[in-house]
Structure formats: C-alpha cells, structure tokens
Amino acid sequence: MEKAKLSVIQLFALMFIFEMGTALVVSYGTNARKDAWLAILLALCGGVGLFYIFYFLYRQYPNLLFTGYIREIFGKYFGWIIGLLYCLHFLYICGRNVRELGDLLVSSTLSETPLLAINLTLVLVICYVIHLGIEVVGRTAEVFIVVLLLLGAAGNFFVLVSGDVDFHQIRPALEHGWQPIFTTAFPHLLIFPFGEMIAFTMLLPYLNRPQLVKRAWLGAVISSGMILSWTVLLNTSVLGIDVMERSVFPTLTAVGKVNLFDFIERLDAIVVFTLLITVFFKASIYLYAAVIGIADLFKLRKYHQILFPTGTIVIFLSLTMASSFSEQGEEGFLNHYLSIALLIVVPMIMLLVSVIRNHFARN
C-alpha cells in the first residue's frame, strides 16, 4: 500500500463520478421499457443492500485491501486465486469503459480519428495520474465533480426549455406489470453500476476518517442512482421508448435535439465532455484497484513498476474485445454471469463465512 490519505469529500467525489460512468450515456434499463426509471430506483435499493455487505466486510478488516481480507476469509491459496480473478475482472471492465468512450467519440465528434489514438491517449493520461498517486486522483475528482454538476445542470435546463419534453411518453406506469421491472433491476441494473462499487474496497484503507465511510458511500450511491433514474426518465420523455430502444447513446440523441431560436444547438459536446470525465475517473479507479491488488498478491513493494505494462494490457483489451459497439454488447452479455458471481455471490459468501467465524470466536 502506498502512503496516501483520502478525505471524505474526495472519496464521495470519486464514488459519485464512478457511479455515473457510462451508465449516464449508454442505453440503460430499456428492457423495462417506459418503467426503466422505476427499475433503476428498485436496483438502487438493492445497491444499498450491497453496500452494507461491503461495509460489514470492511469493518472487520479496516486496514486490509480487499485482496488482503479475501485471503483471510477463504484461506491463503484459494483466496489468492479469487483475488487475482478480481484484479483481472477490474482490468477487463477498465478496458470496456475505455472502448465505450472511444466508440462514442468516433461516432459523434472524431469520426476521422483512429480508435487506437483515442484509447492510447486516454490510458496514458490515466497511467500518469495514477503514477502520481491516489491523492492526486482524489484532488482532481474534487475539481471535476463541480464541472460535472454544472454540465449536468446546463444540459437538463436546455432540454427542459427546448419544448421536446413530453412526459406523456412515460405513461402509463406499470404498463406491463412489475415482472419486467424486477427482471431488469435484478441482477442487471444491480450489477451495473451499483455492484461495481466493490472496486472501492481497494481504496477504503486510505481514508483519513474511516468512521465517515458509511456516510460518503451511501450519499454517493443514493444521489447517483436518483440522477440516473431522472436521466432515463428525461430521455424517454424526449425520444419515446421506441427510439430509446434503438439508440446506442440515447442521452447524446436527446441533447442533440435541442434547438433554441436557431442559435443554441449542437449541445452534443456537453454529453461527450461529461462521458470523458466520468469514464476517465471510472477507468482510473478500476486500473488503480487492479494494479494495487496485483502488487498486494505478488508482494511487490510499489505498484508503479507494473502500472504501464498493465496499462498496455488495458489498451489491448479495449481494441480487441469486439469489432463494433453492438458486438461488444453481445460479448458483455457473456461476461454477465461472471459479474453476478464476483459482485454479488462471492461477497455474500464472504459475509456468511465472516459471520459464522465471529459467532464461533465469541463462543
């Protein structure tokens, strides 16, 4: 572990931006059709439940990384294998996020720019910031969360006053009953993005005031979940559910419809810059969690020596995981079940084992 300290505000900023991630822009929860916003709120309740699992495990081992106390719970060798599997999973999701940003930039603003140039530039910047330390990442997040909120407020304002919003398009509520809402919320929306917060179990030992973890984590999860729900509701009101289901980046399409007085238009840049901020920090957290996890498992003194080789792996993954965005979605579906196991099932087993051990220890 590096000698660094994060403040509660920095942790909240990182968690909030992380939760926004690509979910703010990509097609999200549309299997529930008009009730997608309600499915997100339902998944948010499950995300709060997952938080308490992660928080309980952290309180049992407050000075250890996740890869450290997973070995304490499952044993030295079996826990080491599972810990390595988590690190590889973090790298894979980091590559997916980089690829999604690259696809958005190529399809919207940089159509003549090679995908390699975009992904390479982003990962090099991420590696440089991580090389400076997690404190630098936290301080940067403090600045950019303000920028993100201002961009979000501006985008919402222009969409609401544009005259394109028709809230009748989200009616009737519960048109197909509760079943599609539940099947969309669990486990898909629970995993992405709420289950992905498990990456922060690799950062919590750096917090300068550990007693405030609960407040910062819950605040970030609830506020980001509410914003995601509102964003999907607004997109549906502007585009209608049929266009929402066909659109790859519905938020980009909704904001692109804004045209005020034939003067204020082409606001796609707001969405692109928003995604650039959120993906930068989300990919940074995933890459940092992976490298310090690998350094912990292999007992390396510093993570810096493996940072740039690991970044090279992320670039390779982002370019080779799929030939197109639609193929990436299909390939991501295959990874769905592994995510269920790593983000939900394994933490629940860890919780059960820890509770049983504590019970016998007290007796």
mmCIF file of C-alpha atoms in Angstrom:
data_model
loop_
_atom_site.group_PDB
_atom_site.id
_atom_site.type_symbol
_atom_site.label_atom_id
_atom_site.label_comp_id
_atom_site.label_asym_id
_atom_site.label_seq_id
_atom_site.Cartn_x
_atom_site.Cartn_y
_atom_site.Cartn_z
ATOM 1 C CA MET A 1 0.000 0.000 0.000
ATOM 2 C CA GLU A 2 1.201 3.488 -0.795
ATOM 3 C CA LYS A 3 1.374 6.094 1.929
ATOM 4 C CA ALA A 4 -1.609 8.214 0.956
ATOM 5 C CA LYS A 5 -4.731 9.624 2.543
ATOM 6 C CA LEU A 6 -8.087 10.453 1.001
ATOM 7 C CA SER A 7 -10.528 12.908 2.527
ATOM 8 C CA VAL A 8 -14.225 12.086 2.808
ATOM 9 C CA ILE A 9 -15.091 14.694 0.175
ATOM 10 C CA GLN A 10 -12.575 13.181 -2.240
ATOM 11 C CA LEU A 11 -13.985 9.700 -1.630
ATOM 12 C CA PHE A 12 -17.531 10.956 -2.230
ATOM 13 C CA ALA A 13 -16.466 12.722 -5.439
ATOM 14 C CA LEU A 14 -14.740 9.591 -6.748
ATOM 15 C CA MET A 15 -17.707 7.378 -5.870
ATOM 16 C CA PHE A 16 -20.264 9.744 -7.372
ATOM 17 C CA ILE A 17 -18.399 10.137 -10.668
ATOM 18 C CA PHE A 18 -17.677 6.386 -10.738
ATOM 19 C CA GLU A 19 -21.377 5.570 -10.393
ATOM 20 C CA MET A 20 -22.265 7.917 -13.245
ATOM 21 C CA GLY A 21 -19.720 6.276 -15.529
ATOM 22 C CA THR A 22 -21.015 5.112 -18.889
ATOM 23 C CA ALA A 23 -24.496 4.456 -17.447
ATOM 24 C CA LEU A 24 -25.249 8.163 -17.912
ATOM 25 C CA VAL A 25 -24.937 7.918 -21.691
ATOM 26 C CA VAL A 26 -25.460 4.337 -22.918
ATOM 27 C CA SER A 27 -28.819 2.624 -23.336
ATOM 28 C CA TYR A 28 -29.664 1.694 -19.757
ATOM 29 C CA GLY A 29 -32.573 -0.302 -18.317
ATOM 30 C CA THR A 30 -34.635 -0.242 -21.523
ATOM 31 C CA ASN A 31 -35.763 -3.850 -21.024
ATOM 32 C CA ALA A 32 -38.299 -2.376 -18.598
ATOM 33 C CA ARG A 33 -39.447 -0.041 -21.415
ATOM 34 C CA LYS A 34 -41.313 3.019 -20.068
ATOM 35 C CA ASP A 35 -40.663 1.914 -16.471
ATOM 36 C CA ALA A 36 -36.869 1.899 -16.832
ATOM 37 C CA TRP A 37 -36.609 4.807 -14.396
ATOM 38 C CA LEU A 38 -38.548 2.784 -11.821
ATOM 39 C CA ALA A 39 -36.326 -0.259 -12.370
ATOM 40 C CA ILE A 40 -33.277 1.892 -11.610
ATOM 41 C CA LEU A 41 -34.824 3.045 -8.326
ATOM 42 C CA LEU A 42 -35.545 -0.575 -7.440
ATOM 43 C CA ALA A 43 -31.960 -1.554 -8.265
ATOM 44 C CA LEU A 44 -30.824 1.370 -6.104
ATOM 45 C CA CYS A 45 -32.477 -0.308 -3.111
ATOM 46 C CA GLY A 46 -30.507 -3.451 -3.900
ATOM 47 C CA GLY A 47 -27.368 -1.336 -4.253
ATOM 48 C CA VAL A 48 -27.857 -0.042 -0.717
ATOM 49 C CA GLY A 49 -28.103 -3.669 0.444
ATOM 50 C CA LEU A 50 -24.834 -4.496 -1.344
ATOM 51 C CA PHE A 51 -23.240 -1.508 0.344
ATOM 52 C CA TYR A 52 -23.968 -2.961 3.771
ATOM 53 C CA ILE A 53 -22.297 -6.223 2.748
ATOM 54 C CA PHE A 54 -19.158 -4.401 1.557
ATOM 55 C CA TYR A 55 -19.223 -2.130 4.602
ATOM 56 C CA PHE A 56 -19.507 -5.035 7.056
ATOM 57 C CA LEU A 57 -16.507 -6.783 5.491
ATOM 58 C CA TYR A 58 -14.506 -3.550 5.544
ATOM 59 C CA ARG A 59 -15.275 -3.015 9.252
ATOM 60 C CA GLN A 60 -13.938 -6.498 10.004
ATOM 61 C CA TYR A 61 -10.616 -5.736 8.276
ATOM 62 C CA PRO A 62 -10.295 -1.918 8.147
ATOM 63 C CA ASN A 63 -6.544 -1.896 7.435
ATOM 64 C CA LEU A 64 -6.519 -4.500 4.668
ATOM 65 C CA LEU A 65 -7.212 -4.248 0.959
ATOM 66 C CA PHE A 66 -9.972 -6.431 -0.471
ATOM 67 C CA THR A 67 -7.341 -8.796 -1.856
ATOM 68 C CA GLY A 68 -5.946 -8.992 1.684
ATOM 69 C CA TYR A 69 -9.057 -9.928 3.604
ATOM 70 C CA ILE A 70 -10.336 -12.231 0.889
ATOM 71 C CA ARG A 71 -7.311 -14.387 1.755
ATOM 72 C CA GLU A 72 -8.129 -14.080 5.453
ATOM 73 C CA ILE A 73 -11.634 -15.397 4.793
ATOM 74 C CA PHE A 74 -11.065 -18.036 2.105
ATOM 75 C CA GLY A 75 -7.563 -19.100 3.041
ATOM 76 C CA LYS A 76 -4.110 -18.248 1.738
ATOM 77 C CA TYR A 77 -4.159 -20.171 -1.554
ATOM 78 C CA PHE A 78 -7.827 -20.254 -2.570
ATOM 79 C CA GLY A 79 -8.202 -16.610 -1.539
ATOM 80 C CA TRP A 80 -5.143 -15.694 -3.626
ATOM 81 C CA ILE A 81 -6.716 -17.219 -6.746
ATOM 82 C CA ILE A 82 -10.023 -15.418 -6.187
ATOM 83 C CA GLY A 83 -8.172 -12.159 -5.511
ATOM 84 C CA LEU A 84 -6.308 -12.490 -8.817
ATOM 85 C CA LEU A 85 -9.608 -13.166 -10.562
ATOM 86 C CA TYR A 86 -10.955 -9.876 -9.184
ATOM 87 C CA CYS A 87 -7.892 -7.999 -10.433
ATOM 88 C CA LEU A 88 -8.336 -9.450 -13.921
ATOM 89 C CA HIS A 89 -12.014 -8.512 -13.792
ATOM 90 C CA PHE A 90 -11.107 -4.934 -12.887
ATOM 91 C CA LEU A 91 -8.746 -4.774 -15.868
ATOM 92 C CA TYR A 92 -11.396 -6.149 -18.204
ATOM 93 C CA ILE A 93 -14.058 -3.640 -17.120
ATOM 94 C CA CYS A 94 -11.485 -0.847 -17.383
ATOM 95 C CA GLY A 95 -10.887 -1.882 -20.985
ATOM 96 C CA ARG A 96 -14.641 -1.934 -21.676
ATOM 97 C CA ASN A 97 -15.051 1.598 -20.343
ATOM 98 C CA VAL A 98 -12.165 2.885 -22.451
ATOM 99 C CA ARG A 99 -13.665 1.204 -25.525
ATOM 100 C CA GLU A 100 -17.121 2.696 -24.910
ATOM 101 C CA LEU A 101 -15.685 6.202 -24.684
ATOM 102 C CA GLY A 102 -13.660 5.621 -27.833
ATOM 103 C CA ASP A 103 -16.738 4.408 -29.714
ATOM 104 C CA LEU A 104 -18.735 7.458 -28.632
ATOM 105 C CA LEU A 105 -16.010 9.888 -29.701
ATOM 106 C CA VAL A 106 -15.552 8.171 -33.061
ATOM 107 C CA SER A 107 -19.293 8.100 -33.768
ATOM 108 C CA SER A 108 -20.030 11.662 -32.627
ATOM 109 C CA THR A 109 -17.126 14.089 -32.922
ATOM 110 C CA LEU A 110 -13.853 12.442 -34.036
ATOM 111 C CA SER A 111 -15.081 10.335 -36.941
ATOM 112 C CA GLU A 112 -11.740 10.502 -38.797
ATOM 113 C CA THR A 113 -9.602 9.684 -35.748
ATOM 114 C CA PRO A 114 -8.406 6.065 -35.310
ATOM 115 C CA LEU A 115 -9.773 4.299 -32.257
ATOM 116 C CA LEU A 116 -6.209 3.375 -31.273
ATOM 117 C CA ALA A 117 -5.210 7.038 -30.976
ATOM 118 C CA ILE A 118 -8.165 7.844 -28.677
ATOM 119 C CA ASN A 119 -7.730 4.813 -26.411
ATOM 120 C CA LEU A 120 -3.948 5.157 -26.255
ATOM 121 C CA THR A 121 -4.148 8.830 -25.276
ATOM 122 C CA LEU A 122 -6.768 8.196 -22.582
ATOM 123 C CA VAL A 123 -4.924 5.266 -20.990
ATOM 124 C CA LEU A 124 -1.582 7.109 -20.990
ATOM 125 C CA VAL A 125 -3.161 10.055 -19.163
ATOM 126 C CA ILE A 126 -4.806 7.662 -16.683
ATOM 127 C CA CYS A 127 -1.497 5.892 -16.044
ATOM 128 C CA TYR A 128 0.265 9.211 -15.500
ATOM 129 C CA VAL A 129 -2.291 10.389 -12.929
ATOM 130 C CA ILE A 130 -2.247 7.049 -11.110
ATOM 131 C CA HIS A 131 1.563 7.151 -11.118
ATOM 132 C CA LEU A 132 1.327 10.414 -9.159
ATOM 133 C CA GLY A 133 -0.757 8.650 -6.502
ATOM 134 C CA ILE A 134 -4.342 8.168 -5.390
ATOM 135 C CA GLU A 135 -4.278 11.509 -3.547
ATOM 136 C CA VAL A 136 -3.809 13.279 -6.886
ATOM 137 C CA VAL A 137 -6.740 11.333 -8.342
ATOM 138 C CA GLY A 138 -8.871 12.356 -5.354
ATOM 139 C CA ARG A 139 -7.953 16.036 -5.567
ATOM 140 C CA THR A 140 -8.655 16.031 -9.296
ATOM 141 C CA ALA A 141 -12.079 14.491 -8.646
ATOM 142 C CA GLU A 142 -12.869 17.328 -6.217
ATOM 143 C CA VAL A 143 -12.491 19.804 -9.079
ATOM 144 C CA PHE A 144 -14.203 17.827 -11.808
ATOM 145 C CA ILE A 145 -17.284 16.902 -9.787
ATOM 146 C CA VAL A 146 -18.138 20.617 -9.816
ATOM 147 C CA VAL A 147 -17.622 20.734 -13.592
ATOM 148 C CA LEU A 148 -19.754 17.599 -13.971
ATOM 149 C CA LEU A 149 -22.622 19.050 -11.932
ATOM 150 C CA LEU A 150 -22.530 22.319 -13.898
ATOM 151 C CA LEU A 151 -22.595 20.445 -17.202
ATOM 152 C CA GLY A 152 -25.463 18.292 -15.974
ATOM 153 C CA ALA A 153 -27.470 21.302 -14.800
ATOM 154 C CA ALA A 154 -26.905 23.094 -18.129
ATOM 155 C CA GLY A 155 -27.864 20.040 -20.173
ATOM 156 C CA ASN A 156 -31.048 19.446 -18.157
ATOM 157 C CA PHE A 157 -32.037 23.109 -18.365
ATOM 158 C CA PHE A 158 -31.681 23.299 -22.142
ATOM 159 C CA VAL A 159 -33.551 20.028 -22.686
ATOM 160 C CA LEU A 160 -36.424 21.083 -20.396
ATOM 161 C CA VAL A 161 -36.894 24.502 -22.041
ATOM 162 C CA SER A 162 -36.444 23.187 -25.591
ATOM 163 C CA GLY A 163 -40.057 22.064 -25.870
ATOM 164 C CA ASP A 164 -39.062 18.498 -26.812
ATOM 165 C CA VAL A 165 -40.054 17.015 -23.456
ATOM 166 C CA ASP A 166 -43.366 15.154 -23.350
ATOM 167 C CA PHE A 167 -43.904 13.376 -20.039
ATOM 168 C CA HIS A 168 -46.937 11.614 -21.502
ATOM 169 C CA GLN A 169 -44.460 9.314 -23.241
ATOM 170 C CA ILE A 170 -43.638 7.615 -19.923
ATOM 171 C CA ARG A 171 -47.298 6.835 -19.288
ATOM 172 C CA PRO A 172 -48.941 4.561 -18.367
ATOM 173 C CA ALA A 173 -46.798 3.482 -15.451
ATOM 174 C CA LEU A 174 -46.505 -0.267 -14.879
ATOM 175 C CA GLU A 175 -47.880 -0.875 -18.363
ATOM 176 C CA HIS A 176 -46.570 -4.448 -18.371
ATOM 177 C CA GLY A 177 -46.713 -5.028 -14.617
ATOM 178 C CA TRP A 178 -43.902 -5.490 -12.139
ATOM 179 C CA GLN A 179 -42.258 -8.533 -13.741
ATOM 180 C CA PRO A 180 -40.159 -6.720 -16.411
ATOM 181 C CA ILE A 181 -39.148 -4.140 -13.808
ATOM 182 C CA PHE A 182 -37.870 -6.799 -11.394
ATOM 183 C CA THR A 183 -36.134 -8.842 -14.105
ATOM 184 C CA THR A 184 -34.403 -5.698 -15.396
ATOM 185 C CA ALA A 185 -33.400 -4.424 -11.958
ATOM 186 C CA PHE A 186 -32.129 -7.780 -10.680
ATOM 187 C CA PRO A 187 -29.468 -8.625 -11.424
ATOM 188 C CA HIS A 188 -28.555 -6.473 -14.459
ATOM 189 C CA LEU A 189 -29.037 -2.961 -13.066
ATOM 190 C CA LEU A 190 -27.879 -4.120 -9.627
ATOM 191 C CA ILE A 191 -24.546 -5.180 -11.081
ATOM 192 C CA PHE A 192 -24.121 -2.137 -13.313
ATOM 193 C CA PRO A 193 -23.310 0.242 -11.738
ATOM 194 C CA PHE A 194 -24.119 -0.472 -8.069
ATOM 195 C CA GLY A 195 -22.280 -3.788 -7.746
ATOM 196 C CA GLU A 196 -19.212 -2.289 -9.409
ATOM 197 C CA MET A 197 -18.648 -0.235 -6.263
ATOM 198 C CA ILE A 198 -16.741 -3.237 -4.934
ATOM 199 C CA ALA A 199 -13.685 -1.635 -6.589
ATOM 200 C CA PHE A 200 -13.664 0.927 -3.754
ATOM 201 C CA THR A 201 -12.890 -1.795 -1.210
ATOM 202 C CA MET A 202 -9.349 -1.390 -2.575
ATOM 203 C CA LEU A 203 -9.343 2.323 -1.620
ATOM 204 C CA LEU A 204 -11.075 2.446 1.772
ATOM 205 C CA PRO A 205 -7.888 1.783 3.828
ATOM 206 C CA TYR A 206 -6.561 5.123 2.529
ATOM 207 C CA LEU A 207 -9.411 7.157 4.054
ATOM 208 C CA ASN A 208 -8.223 9.634 6.684
ATOM 209 C CA ARG A 209 -11.507 9.396 8.645
ATOM 210 C CA PRO A 210 -12.729 5.790 8.381
ATOM 211 C CA GLN A 211 -15.750 6.462 10.574
ATOM 212 C CA LEU A 212 -17.299 8.515 7.744
ATOM 213 C CA VAL A 213 -17.149 5.770 5.098
ATOM 214 C CA LYS A 214 -20.816 4.920 5.593
ATOM 215 C CA ARG A 215 -21.997 8.495 5.077
ATOM 216 C CA ALA A 216 -19.890 9.096 1.969
ATOM 217 C CA TRP A 217 -20.686 5.746 0.319
ATOM 218 C CA LEU A 218 -24.443 5.873 0.943
ATOM 219 C CA GLY A 219 -24.598 9.509 -0.152
ATOM 220 C CA ALA A 220 -22.819 8.735 -3.420
ATOM 221 C CA VAL A 221 -24.926 5.648 -4.192
ATOM 222 C CA ILE A 222 -28.293 7.275 -3.468
ATOM 223 C CA SER A 223 -27.580 10.589 -5.217
ATOM 224 C CA SER A 224 -26.113 8.947 -8.321
ATOM 225 C CA GLY A 225 -28.954 6.420 -8.504
ATOM 226 C CA MET A 226 -31.537 9.212 -8.374
ATOM 227 C CA ILE A 227 -29.732 11.133 -11.136
ATOM 228 C CA LEU A 228 -29.507 8.046 -13.355
ATOM 229 C CA SER A 229 -33.232 7.414 -12.876
ATOM 230 C CA TRP A 230 -34.059 11.026 -13.766
ATOM 231 C CA THR A 231 -31.792 10.911 -16.838
ATOM 232 C CA VAL A 232 -33.531 7.806 -18.191
ATOM 233 C CA LEU A 233 -36.947 9.329 -17.477
ATOM 234 C CA LEU A 234 -35.988 12.529 -19.294
ATOM 235 C CA ASN A 235 -34.537 10.638 -22.274
ATOM 236 C CA THR A 236 -37.744 8.609 -22.574
ATOM 237 C CA SER A 237 -39.839 11.772 -22.408
ATOM 238 C CA VAL A 238 -37.837 13.359 -25.226
ATOM 239 C CA LEU A 239 -37.258 10.389 -27.527
ATOM 240 C CA GLY A 240 -40.068 7.963 -26.756
ATOM 241 C CA ILE A 241 -39.453 4.344 -25.841
ATOM 242 C CA ASP A 242 -39.137 3.113 -29.446
ATOM 243 C CA VAL A 243 -36.275 5.487 -30.241
ATOM 244 C CA MET A 244 -34.748 4.818 -26.801
ATOM 245 C CA GLU A 245 -34.536 1.093 -27.520
ATOM 246 C CA ARG A 246 -32.893 1.633 -30.911
ATOM 247 C CA SER A 247 -30.473 4.353 -29.813
ATOM 248 C CA VAL A 248 -26.937 3.364 -28.823
ATOM 249 C CA PHE A 249 -26.338 6.619 -26.916
ATOM 250 C CA PRO A 250 -29.822 7.947 -26.019
ATOM 251 C CA THR A 251 -28.572 10.845 -23.884
ATOM 252 C CA LEU A 252 -26.480 12.086 -26.793
ATOM 253 C CA THR A 253 -29.511 11.823 -29.091
ATOM 254 C CA ALA A 254 -31.818 13.617 -26.634
ATOM 255 C CA VAL A 255 -29.454 16.529 -26.045
ATOM 256 C CA GLY A 256 -28.713 16.714 -29.775
ATOM 257 C CA LYS A 257 -32.394 17.548 -30.441
ATOM 258 C CA VAL A 258 -32.108 20.860 -28.561
ATOM 259 C CA ASN A 259 -32.532 23.869 -30.838
ATOM 260 C CA LEU A 260 -33.404 27.178 -29.177
ATOM 261 C CA PHE A 261 -34.101 30.129 -31.512
ATOM 262 C CA ASP A 262 -31.866 28.521 -34.175
ATOM 263 C CA PHE A 263 -28.983 29.758 -32.048
ATOM 264 C CA ILE A 264 -28.421 27.365 -29.138
ATOM 265 C CA GLU A 265 -27.908 23.954 -30.718
ATOM 266 C CA ARG A 266 -25.318 21.226 -31.205
ATOM 267 C CA LEU A 267 -25.055 20.629 -27.485
ATOM 268 C CA ASP A 268 -23.637 17.135 -28.058
ATOM 269 C CA ALA A 269 -20.352 18.437 -26.668
ATOM 270 C CA ILE A 270 -21.915 18.569 -23.184
ATOM 271 C CA VAL A 271 -22.627 14.837 -23.293
ATOM 272 C CA VAL A 272 -19.243 13.985 -24.807
ATOM 273 C CA PHE A 273 -17.341 16.008 -22.205
ATOM 274 C CA THR A 274 -19.480 14.531 -19.410
ATOM 275 C CA LEU A 275 -18.671 10.994 -20.540
ATOM 276 C CA LEU A 276 -14.993 11.914 -20.880
ATOM 277 C CA ILE A 277 -14.928 12.992 -17.214
ATOM 278 C CA THR A 278 -16.860 10.016 -15.860
ATOM 279 C CA VAL A 279 -15.005 7.379 -17.888
ATOM 280 C CA PHE A 280 -11.637 8.903 -17.038
ATOM 281 C CA PHE A 281 -12.256 8.542 -13.306
ATOM 282 C CA LYS A 282 -14.059 5.207 -13.528
ATOM 283 C CA ALA A 283 -11.282 3.663 -15.613
ATOM 284 C CA SER A 284 -8.711 5.210 -13.252
ATOM 285 C CA ILE A 285 -10.335 3.586 -10.224
ATOM 286 C CA TYR A 286 -10.510 0.212 -11.946
ATOM 287 C CA LEU A 287 -6.910 0.357 -13.138
ATOM 288 C CA TYR A 288 -5.667 1.522 -9.751
ATOM 289 C CA ALA A 289 -7.632 -1.237 -7.973
ATOM 290 C CA ALA A 290 -6.131 -3.799 -10.342
ATOM 291 C CA VAL A 291 -2.509 -2.712 -10.006
ATOM 292 C CA ILE A 292 -2.502 -2.361 -6.221
ATOM 293 C CA GLY A 293 -4.324 -5.686 -5.969
ATOM 294 C CA ILE A 294 -1.707 -7.381 -8.137
ATOM 295 C CA ALA A 295 1.063 -5.695 -6.143
ATOM 296 C CA ASP A 296 -0.537 -6.965 -2.924
ATOM 297 C CA LEU A 297 -0.949 -10.530 -4.212
ATOM 298 C CA PHE A 298 2.608 -10.754 -5.545
ATOM 299 C CA LYS A 299 4.052 -8.846 -2.562
ATOM 300 C CA LEU A 300 5.556 -6.026 -4.604
ATOM 301 C CA ARG A 301 6.851 -3.011 -2.685
ATOM 302 C CA LYS A 302 5.449 -0.486 -5.188
ATOM 303 C CA TYR A 303 2.769 -0.737 -7.824
ATOM 304 C CA HIS A 304 4.497 1.749 -10.146
ATOM 305 C CA GLN A 305 6.694 -0.902 -11.747
ATOM 306 C CA ILE A 306 3.665 -2.760 -13.152
ATOM 307 C CA LEU A 307 1.487 0.280 -13.903
ATOM 308 C CA PHE A 308 2.469 0.951 -17.525
ATOM 309 C CA PRO A 309 2.635 -2.752 -18.548
ATOM 310 C CA THR A 310 -0.844 -3.157 -17.080
ATOM 311 C CA GLY A 311 -1.998 -0.053 -18.972
ATOM 312 C CA THR A 312 -0.732 -1.677 -22.170
ATOM 313 C CA ILE A 313 -2.955 -4.671 -21.415
ATOM 314 C CA VAL A 314 -5.935 -2.332 -20.998
ATOM 315 C CA ILE A 315 -5.243 -0.751 -24.406
ATOM 316 C CA PHE A 316 -5.010 -4.202 -25.993
ATOM 317 C CA LEU A 317 -8.283 -5.300 -24.369
ATOM 318 C CA SER A 318 -10.115 -2.139 -25.424
ATOM 319 C CA LEU A 319 -9.163 -2.694 -29.057
ATOM 320 C CA THR A 320 -9.616 -6.464 -29.360
ATOM 321 C CA MET A 321 -12.625 -7.299 -27.165
ATOM 322 C CA ALA A 322 -15.026 -6.584 -30.050
ATOM 323 C CA SER A 323 -15.059 -5.274 -33.606
ATOM 324 C CA SER A 324 -18.018 -2.932 -33.015
ATOM 325 C CA PHE A 325 -20.109 -1.461 -30.215
ATOM 326 C CA SER A 326 -23.010 -3.838 -30.874
ATOM 327 C CA GLU A 327 -20.685 -6.843 -30.776
ATOM 328 C CA GLN A 328 -19.231 -5.510 -27.541
ATOM 329 C CA GLY A 329 -22.738 -5.539 -26.042
ATOM 330 C CA GLU A 330 -23.195 -9.183 -27.020
ATOM 331 C CA GLU A 331 -19.746 -10.070 -25.675
ATOM 332 C CA GLY A 332 -20.581 -8.208 -22.452
ATOM 333 C CA PHE A 333 -23.628 -10.422 -22.062
ATOM 334 C CA LEU A 334 -21.318 -13.439 -21.828
ATOM 335 C CA ASN A 335 -19.463 -11.687 -19.001
ATOM 336 C CA HIS A 336 -22.771 -11.049 -17.226
ATOM 337 C CA TYR A 337 -22.767 -14.284 -15.232
ATOM 338 C CA LEU A 338 -19.174 -13.869 -14.091
ATOM 339 C CA SER A 339 -20.093 -10.393 -12.827
ATOM 340 C CA ILE A 340 -23.015 -11.852 -10.862
ATOM 341 C CA ALA A 341 -20.634 -14.298 -9.201
ATOM 342 C CA LEU A 342 -17.892 -11.768 -8.408
ATOM 343 C CA LEU A 343 -20.014 -8.758 -7.447
ATOM 344 C CA ILE A 344 -22.908 -10.429 -5.624
ATOM 345 C CA VAL A 345 -22.406 -14.136 -4.848
ATOM 346 C CA VAL A 346 -18.793 -14.087 -3.592
ATOM 347 C CA PRO A 347 -19.308 -11.053 -1.266
ATOM 348 C CA MET A 348 -22.410 -12.741 0.193
ATOM 349 C CA ILE A 349 -20.408 -15.927 0.811
ATOM 350 C CA MET A 350 -17.647 -13.855 2.406
ATOM 351 C CA LEU A 351 -20.218 -12.195 4.650
ATOM 352 C CA LEU A 352 -21.667 -15.563 5.672
ATOM 353 C CA VAL A 353 -18.233 -17.063 6.421
ATOM 354 C CA SER A 354 -17.195 -13.984 8.406
ATOM 355 C CA VAL A 355 -20.407 -14.009 10.482
ATOM 356 C CA ILE A 356 -20.038 -17.721 11.253
ATOM 357 C CA ARG A 357 -16.379 -17.266 12.259
ATOM 358 C CA ASN A 358 -17.266 -14.346 14.522
ATOM 359 C CA HIS A 359 -20.027 -16.383 16.149
ATOM 360 C CA PHE A 360 -17.725 -19.277 16.968
ATOM 361 C CA ALA A 361 -14.963 -16.890 18.073
ATOM 362 C CA ARG A 362 -17.291 -15.249 20.606
ATOM 363 C CA ASN A 363 -18.434 -18.599 21.922
#
